[in-house]
Amino acid sequence: MEERSSFSGRLGFVLAAASSAVGLGNIWRFPYLAAKYGGGLFLLVYIILVVTFGFSLMVAEIALGRKTGLSVIGAYKKLDKRWAFTGVLSAIIPAIILPYYCVIGGWVTKYLATYIQGAGEMAAQDDFFTGFIGNTVPPLFWMSLFLLVTFVVVLLGVKKGIEMASKFLMPLLILLVVGIAIYSLTLPGIWEGVAFYLIPDFSRFSISLVLAAMGQMFFSMSLAMGIMVTYGSYLKKSDDIEKSVKNIEWFDTGIAILAGLLIVPTAFMFFGGDAEKIQAGPSLMFITMPKVFSSMGGAGQVVGLLFFLLVLFAALTSSISLMETVVSVVMDRFGIGRKLACILVLVYLFLLAVPSSLGFGVWGFIQVAGMTILDLFDFLSNSLLMPLVALLTCLFVGYAIKPSAIAQEVQLSSQFKREKMFVVMIKYVAPIFVVGILISSILNSLGIITL
Ligand code: PHE
């Protein structure tokens, strides 16, 4: 048996967890959801969810991993055999997310290539994006390229290299996001958009807003899919869990809010302040950002190139951690080596990524409950399976092993300041909340109610 490696220290852990957490979820998904669900109110609901529910779940997952020293399937099994299925269920989720993650990763790669060629102006044209994703071969080509890079890194297992690189590129990402956000705040007429993004309009409250915010929280914080359990198993007993979680959640949320700040108000402005007209879907980042860069003149080319380079890097570190999880589950489950597992996973990913990509073009006629194939995968993982796993985790921690088991693990290295909130969240608030959300989202997809 190989000895279990551990992070060099708390900083190494926080950075590794943050580079898994910060990805397309922050820069691509968060801004378009915020735009779709009425800006400020979405932001408010999201932040409340992160510091209560997200915090509690992340503490629980990391502590579960550290307590057992095992990754997700083993961790549940070791503590209580009857709950092993929860581990299995969590391990399935990355396998649903990753194929469509690679499709979006492919789009980012294509944009980077366009800026490298100096053709940023082209990318700023109105039908560039829809023309590109509606095509057949080009998006498949870029998706495959993104997938291949992910595959090669996971195959080589250069975990250290990625960690090293994220130490440099993460700060650069922050600088760029802050820099472009500041620039966009100087654009004329922007403040109306900023107000739309930041000031909550309570009349827009809806269950689907809460559902979307919760799904986003799981996705962005890499929760309810076993990743944090695995990361926790590498954490030293002396490292402060509560502090680490606070660092990760603020880092992740901060980047998402900033990305929203540079995308949502500018989109709002481009569409003449008509919130209905903002194309608040997956295309938001790809349509609006090139326009912003183009309005910067010559410098826009360089900024655009750097922007998409960093988005690509954030996406890659996340896709690598997703693929690493799937590969390690396959290796353990079937008792096969890394190479074979990587190849099997690659074939599987490709088979699912192709329809996700074609769903925007020739297979556009395939729609389930009004969703494209990519949206459907996104809905299945973020709105159904992740809430379900979160619910099971809460029940497991709240009633099977009891919150005190987690609290003891946290207290091995520090005080557990938010213990009371943790217990109330895990035992009562979160489960009731998630059940309500799950039921309404199932009724909605069956067409029984309309959210
Ligand atoms: N949290 C990542 C993002 O925001 C996605 C992800 C989920 C990555 C799970 C790894 C594991 O893009």
PDB file of C-alpha atoms in Angstrom, residues 52-326:
ATOM      1  CA  THR A  52     -24.575  28.634   6.897  1.00  0.00           C
ATOM      2  CA  PHE A  53     -25.316  25.544   4.865  1.00  0.00           C
ATOM      3  CA  GLY A  54     -22.181  25.512   2.727  1.00  0.00           C
ATOM      4  CA  PHE A  55     -19.965  26.089   5.732  1.00  0.00           C
ATOM      5  CA  SER A  56     -21.563  23.256   7.729  1.00  0.00           C
ATOM      6  CA  LEU A  57     -21.455  20.791   4.884  1.00  0.00           C
ATOM      7  CA  MET A  58     -17.844  21.571   4.051  1.00  0.00           C
ATOM      8  CA  VAL A  59     -16.775  21.168   7.679  1.00  0.00           C
ATOM      9  CA  ALA A  60     -18.637  17.855   7.826  1.00  0.00           C
ATOM     10  CA  GLU A  61     -17.107  16.557   4.604  1.00  0.00           C
ATOM     11  CA  ILE A  62     -13.539  17.544   5.428  1.00  0.00           C
ATOM     12  CA  ALA A  63     -13.828  16.153   8.952  1.00  0.00           C
ATOM     13  CA  LEU A  64     -15.305  12.894   7.623  1.00  0.00           C
ATOM     14  CA  GLY A  65     -12.316  12.499   5.335  1.00  0.00           C
ATOM     15  CA  ARG A  66      -9.756  13.331   7.989  1.00  0.00           C
ATOM     16  CA  LYS A  67     -11.420  11.121  10.587  1.00  0.00           C
ATOM     17  CA  THR A  68     -11.440   8.049   8.373  1.00  0.00           C
ATOM     18  CA  GLY A  69      -8.370   8.775   6.269  1.00  0.00           C
ATOM     19  CA  LEU A  70     -10.328   7.497   3.291  1.00  0.00           C
ATOM     20  CA  SER A  71     -11.892   8.902   0.161  1.00  0.00           C
ATOM     21  CA  VAL A  72     -15.616   9.157  -0.193  1.00  0.00           C
ATOM     22  CA  ILE A  73     -16.870   5.602  -0.745  1.00  0.00           C
ATOM     23  CA  GLY A  74     -14.605   4.137   1.938  1.00  0.00           C
ATOM     24  CA  ALA A  75     -15.299   6.931   4.408  1.00  0.00           C
ATOM     25  CA  TYR A  76     -19.044   6.311   4.689  1.00  0.00           C
ATOM     26  CA  LYS A  77     -18.572   2.570   4.671  1.00  0.00           C
ATOM     27  CA  LYS A  78     -16.014   2.621   7.452  1.00  0.00           C
ATOM     28  CA  LEU A  79     -18.260   4.612   9.773  1.00  0.00           C
ATOM     29  CA  ASP A  80     -21.477   2.745   9.014  1.00  0.00           C
ATOM     30  CA  LYS A  81     -21.889   0.007   6.392  1.00  0.00           C
ATOM     31  CA  ARG A  82     -25.545   0.835   5.815  1.00  0.00           C
ATOM     32  CA  TRP A  83     -24.554   4.274   4.541  1.00  0.00           C
ATOM     33  CA  ALA A  84     -22.019   3.107   1.983  1.00  0.00           C
ATOM     34  CA  PHE A  85     -24.490   3.941  -0.817  1.00  0.00           C
ATOM     35  CA  THR A  86     -24.194   7.640   0.018  1.00  0.00           C
ATOM     36  CA  GLY A  87     -20.524   7.457  -0.828  1.00  0.00           C
ATOM     37  CA  VAL A  88     -21.306   5.680  -4.082  1.00  0.00           C
ATOM     38  CA  LEU A  89     -23.932   8.250  -4.999  1.00  0.00           C
ATOM     39  CA  SER A  90     -21.533  11.135  -4.365  1.00  0.00           C
ATOM     40  CA  ALA A  91     -18.906   9.491  -6.504  1.00  0.00           C
ATOM     41  CA  ILE A  92     -21.300   9.385  -9.469  1.00  0.00           C
ATOM     42  CA  ILE A  93     -21.838  13.158  -9.544  1.00  0.00           C
ATOM     43  CA  PRO A  94     -18.409  14.215 -10.881  1.00  0.00           C
ATOM     44  CA  ALA A  95     -18.964  11.715 -13.697  1.00  0.00           C
ATOM     45  CA  ILE A  96     -22.106  13.620 -14.709  1.00  0.00           C
ATOM     46  CA  ILE A  97     -20.559  17.059 -14.414  1.00  0.00           C
ATOM     47  CA  LEU A  98     -17.278  16.410 -16.159  1.00  0.00           C
ATOM     48  CA  PRO A  99     -18.535  15.712 -19.714  1.00  0.00           C
ATOM     49  CA  TYR A 100     -20.360  19.012 -19.981  1.00  0.00           C
ATOM     50  CA  TYR A 101     -17.586  20.811 -18.088  1.00  0.00           C
ATOM     51  CA  CYS A 102     -15.310  19.778 -20.950  1.00  0.00           C
ATOM     52  CA  VAL A 103     -17.722  21.231 -23.504  1.00  0.00           C
ATOM     53  CA  ILE A 104     -17.570  24.629 -21.808  1.00  0.00           C
ATOM     54  CA  GLY A 105     -13.819  24.178 -21.313  1.00  0.00           C
ATOM     55  CA  GLY A 106     -13.630  23.685 -25.087  1.00  0.00           C
ATOM     56  CA  TRP A 107     -15.459  26.965 -25.676  1.00  0.00           C
ATOM     57  CA  VAL A 108     -12.975  28.758 -23.426  1.00  0.00           C
ATOM     58  CA  THR A 109     -10.072  27.188 -25.317  1.00  0.00           C
ATOM     59  CA  LYS A 110     -11.559  28.321 -28.622  1.00  0.00           C
ATOM     60  CA  TYR A 111     -11.852  31.891 -27.328  1.00  0.00           C
ATOM     61  CA  LEU A 112      -8.290  31.839 -26.084  1.00  0.00           C
ATOM     62  CA  ALA A 113      -7.133  30.636 -29.503  1.00  0.00           C
ATOM     63  CA  THR A 114      -9.129  33.427 -31.147  1.00  0.00           C
ATOM     64  CA  TYR A 115      -7.416  36.056 -28.982  1.00  0.00           C
ATOM     65  CA  ILE A 116      -4.020  34.486 -29.578  1.00  0.00           C
ATOM     66  CA  GLN A 117      -4.630  34.912 -33.307  1.00  0.00           C
ATOM     67  CA  GLY A 118      -5.395  38.561 -32.618  1.00  0.00           C
ATOM     68  CA  ALA A 119      -8.979  38.100 -33.772  1.00  0.00           C
ATOM     69  CA  GLY A 120     -10.664  39.483 -30.660  1.00  0.00           C
ATOM     70  CA  GLU A 121     -12.780  41.830 -32.759  1.00  0.00           C
ATOM     71  CA  MET A 122     -14.287  38.851 -34.481  1.00  0.00           C
ATOM     72  CA  ALA A 123     -15.199  37.290 -31.160  1.00  0.00           C
ATOM     73  CA  ALA A 124     -17.035  40.485 -30.241  1.00  0.00           C
ATOM     74  CA  GLN A 125     -19.436  40.181 -33.156  1.00  0.00           C
ATOM     75  CA  ASP A 126     -23.015  39.336 -32.394  1.00  0.00           C
ATOM     76  CA  ASP A 127     -23.341  35.910 -33.928  1.00  0.00           C
ATOM     77  CA  PHE A 128     -19.797  34.662 -33.340  1.00  0.00           C
ATOM     78  CA  PHE A 129     -20.720  32.608 -30.319  1.00  0.00           C
ATOM     79  CA  THR A 130     -24.009  31.135 -31.511  1.00  0.00           C
ATOM     80  CA  GLY A 131     -22.433  30.404 -34.874  1.00  0.00           C
ATOM     81  CA  PHE A 132     -19.566  28.592 -33.197  1.00  0.00           C
ATOM     82  CA  ILE A 133     -21.489  26.404 -30.760  1.00  0.00           C
ATOM     83  CA  GLY A 134     -24.202  25.663 -33.314  1.00  0.00           C
ATOM     84  CA  ASN A 135     -21.569  24.214 -35.641  1.00  0.00           C
ATOM     85  CA  THR A 136     -20.728  20.511 -35.546  1.00  0.00           C
ATOM     86  CA  VAL A 137     -17.014  19.831 -35.830  1.00  0.00           C
ATOM     87  CA  PRO A 138     -15.293  22.924 -34.359  1.00  0.00           C
ATOM     88  CA  PRO A 139     -16.847  22.726 -30.866  1.00  0.00           C
ATOM     89  CA  LEU A 140     -16.173  18.983 -30.801  1.00  0.00           C
ATOM     90  CA  PHE A 141     -12.575  19.647 -31.739  1.00  0.00           C
ATOM     91  CA  TRP A 142     -12.020  22.181 -28.954  1.00  0.00           C
ATOM     92  CA  MET A 143     -13.850  20.052 -26.416  1.00  0.00           C
ATOM     93  CA  SER A 144     -11.613  17.098 -27.325  1.00  0.00           C
ATOM     94  CA  LEU A 145      -8.526  19.235 -26.934  1.00  0.00           C
ATOM     95  CA  PHE A 146      -9.581  20.360 -23.462  1.00  0.00           C
ATOM     96  CA  LEU A 147     -10.483  16.796 -22.526  1.00  0.00           C
ATOM     97  CA  LEU A 148      -7.157  15.503 -23.779  1.00  0.00           C
ATOM     98  CA  VAL A 149      -5.130  17.969 -21.735  1.00  0.00           C
ATOM     99  CA  THR A 150      -7.115  16.992 -18.641  1.00  0.00           C
ATOM    100  CA  PHE A 151      -6.550  13.347 -19.476  1.00  0.00           C
ATOM    101  CA  VAL A 152      -2.807  13.701 -19.941  1.00  0.00           C
ATOM    102  CA  VAL A 153      -2.354  15.522 -16.642  1.00  0.00           C
ATOM    103  CA  VAL A 154      -4.406  12.963 -14.716  1.00  0.00           C
ATOM    104  CA  LEU A 155      -2.575  10.141 -16.460  1.00  0.00           C
ATOM    105  CA  LEU A 156       0.799  11.575 -15.476  1.00  0.00           C
ATOM    106  CA  GLY A 157      -0.492  12.304 -12.012  1.00  0.00           C
ATOM    107  CA  VAL A 158       1.378  15.586 -11.818  1.00  0.00           C
ATOM    108  CA  LYS A 159      -0.554  16.717  -8.786  1.00  0.00           C
ATOM    109  CA  LYS A 160       2.459  18.595  -7.450  1.00  0.00           C
ATOM    110  CA  GLY A 161       2.927  20.529 -10.676  1.00  0.00           C
ATOM    111  CA  ILE A 162      -0.664  21.665 -10.661  1.00  0.00           C
ATOM    112  CA  GLU A 163      -0.346  22.766  -7.051  1.00  0.00           C
ATOM    113  CA  MET A 164       2.794  24.709  -7.843  1.00  0.00           C
ATOM    114  CA  ALA A 165       1.195  26.346 -10.828  1.00  0.00           C
ATOM    115  CA  SER A 166      -1.921  27.302  -8.919  1.00  0.00           C
ATOM    116  CA  LYS A 167       0.241  29.114  -6.383  1.00  0.00           C
ATOM    117  CA  PHE A 168       1.253  31.524  -9.138  1.00  0.00           C
ATOM    118  CA  LEU A 169      -1.810  31.561 -11.312  1.00  0.00           C
ATOM    119  CA  MET A 170      -4.441  31.953  -8.619  1.00  0.00           C
ATOM    120  CA  PRO A 171      -3.052  35.322  -7.445  1.00  0.00           C
ATOM    121  CA  LEU A 172      -2.787  36.361 -11.088  1.00  0.00           C
ATOM    122  CA  LEU A 173      -6.406  35.405 -11.614  1.00  0.00           C
ATOM    123  CA  ILE A 174      -7.432  37.570  -8.683  1.00  0.00           C
ATOM    124  CA  LEU A 175      -5.429  40.505 -10.011  1.00  0.00           C
ATOM    125  CA  LEU A 176      -7.023  40.225 -13.402  1.00  0.00           C
ATOM    126  CA  VAL A 177     -10.536  39.820 -12.142  1.00  0.00           C
ATOM    127  CA  VAL A 178     -10.094  42.839  -9.866  1.00  0.00           C
ATOM    128  CA  GLY A 179      -8.384  44.853 -12.613  1.00  0.00           C
ATOM    129  CA  ILE A 180     -11.043  44.217 -15.250  1.00  0.00           C
ATOM    130  CA  ALA A 181     -13.810  44.771 -12.723  1.00  0.00           C
ATOM    131  CA  ILE A 182     -12.358  48.178 -11.829  1.00  0.00           C
ATOM    132  CA  TYR A 183     -12.036  49.055 -15.492  1.00  0.00           C
ATOM    133  CA  SER A 184     -15.605  48.068 -16.240  1.00  0.00           C
ATOM    134  CA  LEU A 185     -16.772  50.346 -13.432  1.00  0.00           C
ATOM    135  CA  THR A 186     -15.420  53.305 -15.398  1.00  0.00           C
ATOM    136  CA  LEU A 187     -17.638  52.615 -18.410  1.00  0.00           C
ATOM    137  CA  PRO A 188     -20.376  55.199 -18.891  1.00  0.00           C
ATOM    138  CA  GLY A 189     -23.815  54.259 -17.609  1.00  0.00           C
ATOM    139  CA  ILE A 190     -22.461  51.277 -15.711  1.00  0.00           C
ATOM    140  CA  TRP A 191     -23.815  52.214 -12.308  1.00  0.00           C
ATOM    141  CA  GLU A 192     -27.364  51.342 -13.189  1.00  0.00           C
ATOM    142  CA  GLY A 193     -26.115  47.851 -13.967  1.00  0.00           C
ATOM    143  CA  VAL A 194     -24.134  47.745 -10.740  1.00  0.00           C
ATOM    144  CA  ALA A 195     -27.291  48.666  -8.846  1.00  0.00           C
ATOM    145  CA  PHE A 196     -29.165  45.863 -10.596  1.00  0.00           C
ATOM    146  CA  TYR A 197     -26.393  43.452  -9.626  1.00  0.00           C
ATOM    147  CA  LEU A 198     -26.018  44.540  -6.013  1.00  0.00           C
ATOM    148  CA  ILE A 199     -29.360  45.851  -4.741  1.00  0.00           C
ATOM    149  CA  PRO A 200     -31.846  43.103  -3.917  1.00  0.00           C
ATOM    150  CA  ASP A 201     -35.311  43.379  -5.397  1.00  0.00           C
ATOM    151  CA  PHE A 202     -37.371  41.267  -3.013  1.00  0.00           C
ATOM    152  CA  SER A 203     -40.321  41.080  -5.368  1.00  0.00           C
ATOM    153  CA  ARG A 204     -38.272  38.702  -7.511  1.00  0.00           C
ATOM    154  CA  PHE A 205     -38.102  36.059  -4.809  1.00  0.00           C
ATOM    155  CA  SER A 206     -39.026  32.581  -6.026  1.00  0.00           C
ATOM    156  CA  ILE A 207     -38.392  28.978  -5.167  1.00  0.00           C
ATOM    157  CA  SER A 208     -36.431  28.509  -8.343  1.00  0.00           C
ATOM    158  CA  LEU A 209     -34.099  31.300  -7.226  1.00  0.00           C
ATOM    159  CA  VAL A 210     -33.333  29.434  -4.004  1.00  0.00           C
ATOM    160  CA  LEU A 211     -32.989  26.167  -5.885  1.00  0.00           C
ATOM    161  CA  ALA A 212     -30.571  27.713  -8.348  1.00  0.00           C
ATOM    162  CA  ALA A 213     -28.560  29.400  -5.590  1.00  0.00           C
ATOM    163  CA  MET A 214     -28.283  26.142  -3.698  1.00  0.00           C
ATOM    164  CA  GLY A 215     -27.231  24.143  -6.753  1.00  0.00           C
ATOM    165  CA  GLN A 216     -24.655  26.824  -7.505  1.00  0.00           C
ATOM    166  CA  MET A 217     -23.325  26.663  -3.962  1.00  0.00           C
ATOM    167  CA  PHE A 218     -22.726  22.910  -4.176  1.00  0.00           C
ATOM    168  CA  PHE A 219     -21.147  23.217  -7.606  1.00  0.00           C
ATOM    169  CA  SER A 220     -18.930  26.144  -6.817  1.00  0.00           C
ATOM    170  CA  MET A 221     -17.710  24.935  -3.441  1.00  0.00           C
ATOM    171  CA  SER A 222     -17.144  21.437  -4.864  1.00  0.00           C
ATOM    172  CA  LEU A 223     -19.546  20.054  -2.243  1.00  0.00           C
ATOM    173  CA  ALA A 224     -21.844  17.023  -2.130  1.00  0.00           C
ATOM    174  CA  MET A 225     -19.727  15.004  -4.500  1.00  0.00           C
ATOM    175  CA  GLY A 226     -17.098  13.557  -2.257  1.00  0.00           C
ATOM    176  CA  ILE A 227     -14.253  15.809  -3.337  1.00  0.00           C
ATOM    177  CA  MET A 228     -13.882  17.541   0.010  1.00  0.00           C
ATOM    178  CA  VAL A 229     -14.013  14.188   1.811  1.00  0.00           C
ATOM    179  CA  THR A 230     -11.069  13.026  -0.262  1.00  0.00           C
ATOM    180  CA  TYR A 231      -9.184  16.284   0.286  1.00  0.00           C
ATOM    181  CA  GLY A 232      -9.910  16.055   4.010  1.00  0.00           C
ATOM    182  CA  SER A 233      -8.329  12.637   4.118  1.00  0.00           C
ATOM    183  CA  TYR A 234      -5.032  14.259   3.118  1.00  0.00           C
ATOM    184  CA  LEU A 235      -5.241  16.889   5.853  1.00  0.00           C
ATOM    185  CA  LYS A 236      -3.012  16.698   8.923  1.00  0.00           C
ATOM    186  CA  LYS A 237      -4.582  16.210  12.328  1.00  0.00           C
ATOM    187  CA  SER A 238      -2.980  19.413  13.527  1.00  0.00           C
ATOM    188  CA  ASP A 239      -4.457  21.649  10.821  1.00  0.00           C
ATOM    189  CA  ASP A 240      -7.353  23.934  11.692  1.00  0.00           C
ATOM    190  CA  ILE A 241     -10.460  22.743   9.812  1.00  0.00           C
ATOM    191  CA  GLU A 242     -12.783  25.611  10.661  1.00  0.00           C
ATOM    192  CA  LYS A 243     -10.336  28.295   9.597  1.00  0.00           C
ATOM    193  CA  SER A 244      -9.526  26.463   6.377  1.00  0.00           C
ATOM    194  CA  VAL A 245     -13.193  26.222   5.491  1.00  0.00           C
ATOM    195  CA  LYS A 246     -13.683  29.926   6.121  1.00  0.00           C
ATOM    196  CA  ASN A 247     -10.711  30.716   3.867  1.00  0.00           C
ATOM    197  CA  ILE A 248     -11.954  28.488   1.073  1.00  0.00           C
ATOM    198  CA  GLU A 249     -15.530  29.737   1.199  1.00  0.00           C
ATOM    199  CA  TRP A 250     -14.530  33.398   1.099  1.00  0.00           C
ATOM    200  CA  PHE A 251     -11.993  32.870  -1.601  1.00  0.00           C
ATOM    201  CA  ASP A 252     -14.496  31.020  -3.730  1.00  0.00           C
ATOM    202  CA  THR A 253     -17.363  33.417  -3.089  1.00  0.00           C
ATOM    203  CA  GLY A 254     -15.150  36.482  -3.520  1.00  0.00           C
ATOM    204  CA  ILE A 255     -14.041  35.416  -6.988  1.00  0.00           C
ATOM    205  CA  ALA A 256     -17.621  34.610  -7.993  1.00  0.00           C
ATOM    206  CA  ILE A 257     -18.907  37.995  -6.815  1.00  0.00           C
ATOM    207  CA  LEU A 258     -16.116  39.834  -8.610  1.00  0.00           C
ATOM    208  CA  ALA A 259     -16.660  37.869 -11.805  1.00  0.00           C
ATOM    209  CA  GLY A 260     -20.330  38.798 -11.559  1.00  0.00           C
ATOM    210  CA  LEU A 261     -19.383  42.426 -11.008  1.00  0.00           C
ATOM    211  CA  LEU A 262     -17.437  42.577 -14.205  1.00  0.00           C
ATOM    212  CA  ILE A 263     -19.944  40.651 -16.297  1.00  0.00           C
ATOM    213  CA  VAL A 264     -23.486  41.404 -15.103  1.00  0.00           C
ATOM    214  CA  PRO A 265     -23.476  45.239 -15.088  1.00  0.00           C
ATOM    215  CA  THR A 266     -21.740  45.391 -18.477  1.00  0.00           C
ATOM    216  CA  ALA A 267     -24.268  42.954 -19.941  1.00  0.00           C
ATOM    217  CA  PHE A 268     -27.045  45.005 -18.398  1.00  0.00           C
ATOM    218  CA  MET A 269     -25.626  48.101 -20.072  1.00  0.00           C
ATOM    219  CA  PHE A 270     -25.142  46.483 -23.476  1.00  0.00           C
ATOM    220  CA  PHE A 271     -28.747  45.433 -23.507  1.00  0.00           C
ATOM    221  CA  GLY A 272     -29.915  48.925 -22.712  1.00  0.00           C
ATOM    222  CA  GLY A 273     -30.809  48.255 -19.098  1.00  0.00           C
ATOM    223  CA  ASP A 274     -33.458  45.741 -20.046  1.00  0.00           C
ATOM    224  CA  ALA A 275     -32.988  42.905 -17.547  1.00  0.00           C
ATOM    225  CA  GLU A 276     -35.219  40.666 -19.647  1.00  0.00           C
ATOM    226  CA  LYS A 277     -32.979  40.997 -22.666  1.00  0.00           C
ATOM    227  CA  ILE A 278     -29.718  39.970 -21.009  1.00  0.00           C
ATOM    228  CA  GLN A 279     -29.089  36.548 -22.362  1.00  0.00           C
ATOM    229  CA  ALA A 280     -28.823  35.081 -18.919  1.00  0.00           C
ATOM    230  CA  GLY A 281     -27.746  31.639 -19.960  1.00  0.00           C
ATOM    231  CA  PRO A 282     -24.554  29.733 -20.487  1.00  0.00           C
ATOM    232  CA  SER A 283     -23.562  32.141 -23.264  1.00  0.00           C
ATOM    233  CA  LEU A 284     -23.340  35.256 -21.105  1.00  0.00           C
ATOM    234  CA  MET A 285     -19.594  35.188 -20.522  1.00  0.00           C
ATOM    235  CA  PHE A 286     -18.850  34.405 -24.151  1.00  0.00           C
ATOM    236  CA  ILE A 287     -21.001  37.140 -25.642  1.00  0.00           C
ATOM    237  CA  THR A 288     -20.477  39.975 -23.200  1.00  0.00           C
ATOM    238  CA  MET A 289     -16.801  39.755 -22.324  1.00  0.00           C
ATOM    239  CA  PRO A 290     -15.524  40.027 -25.916  1.00  0.00           C
ATOM    240  CA  LYS A 291     -17.638  43.172 -26.304  1.00  0.00           C
ATOM    241  CA  VAL A 292     -16.121  44.651 -23.165  1.00  0.00           C
ATOM    242  CA  PHE A 293     -12.622  43.861 -24.409  1.00  0.00           C
ATOM    243  CA  SER A 294     -13.373  45.298 -27.805  1.00  0.00           C
ATOM    244  CA  SER A 295     -14.472  48.571 -26.224  1.00  0.00           C
ATOM    245  CA  MET A 296     -11.016  48.799 -24.608  1.00  0.00           C
ATOM    246  CA  GLY A 297      -9.349  49.284 -27.997  1.00  0.00           C
ATOM    247  CA  GLY A 298      -5.891  47.778 -28.572  1.00  0.00           C
ATOM    248  CA  ALA A 299      -5.309  46.898 -24.939  1.00  0.00           C
ATOM    249  CA  GLY A 300      -8.495  44.828 -25.074  1.00  0.00           C
ATOM    250  CA  GLN A 301      -6.755  42.203 -27.190  1.00  0.00           C
ATOM    251  CA  VAL A 302      -4.165  41.570 -24.516  1.00  0.00           C
ATOM    252  CA  VAL A 303      -6.613  41.734 -21.639  1.00  0.00           C
ATOM    253  CA  GLY A 304      -8.965  39.373 -23.493  1.00  0.00           C
ATOM    254  CA  LEU A 305      -6.146  36.944 -24.089  1.00  0.00           C
ATOM    255  CA  LEU A 306      -5.113  37.002 -20.435  1.00  0.00           C
ATOM    256  CA  PHE A 307      -8.718  36.727 -19.289  1.00  0.00           C
ATOM    257  CA  PHE A 308      -9.446  33.598 -21.288  1.00  0.00           C
ATOM    258  CA  LEU A 309      -6.058  32.134 -20.405  1.00  0.00           C
ATOM    259  CA  LEU A 310      -6.871  32.436 -16.737  1.00  0.00           C
ATOM    260  CA  VAL A 311     -10.427  31.172 -17.145  1.00  0.00           C
ATOM    261  CA  LEU A 312      -8.917  28.226 -18.959  1.00  0.00           C
ATOM    262  CA  PHE A 313      -6.484  27.618 -16.160  1.00  0.00           C
ATOM    263  CA  ALA A 314      -9.211  27.815 -13.522  1.00  0.00           C
ATOM    264  CA  ALA A 315     -11.306  25.418 -15.611  1.00  0.00           C
ATOM    265  CA  LEU A 316      -8.427  22.997 -16.064  1.00  0.00           C
ATOM    266  CA  THR A 317      -7.491  22.748 -12.403  1.00  0.00           C
ATOM    267  CA  SER A 318     -11.148  21.986 -11.677  1.00  0.00           C
ATOM    268  CA  SER A 319     -11.597  19.485 -14.488  1.00  0.00           C
ATOM    269  CA  ILE A 320      -8.413  17.740 -13.404  1.00  0.00           C
ATOM    270  CA  SER A 321      -9.698  17.387  -9.853  1.00  0.00           C
ATOM    271  CA  LEU A 322     -13.021  16.108 -11.213  1.00  0.00           C
ATOM    272  CA  MET A 323     -11.347  13.550 -13.447  1.00  0.00           C
ATOM    273  CA  GLU A 324      -8.929  12.524 -10.720  1.00  0.00           C
ATOM    274  CA  THR A 325     -11.932  11.692  -8.522  1.00  0.00           C
ATOM    275  CA  VAL A 326     -13.658   9.635 -11.207  1.00  0.00           C
TER     276      VAL A 326
END
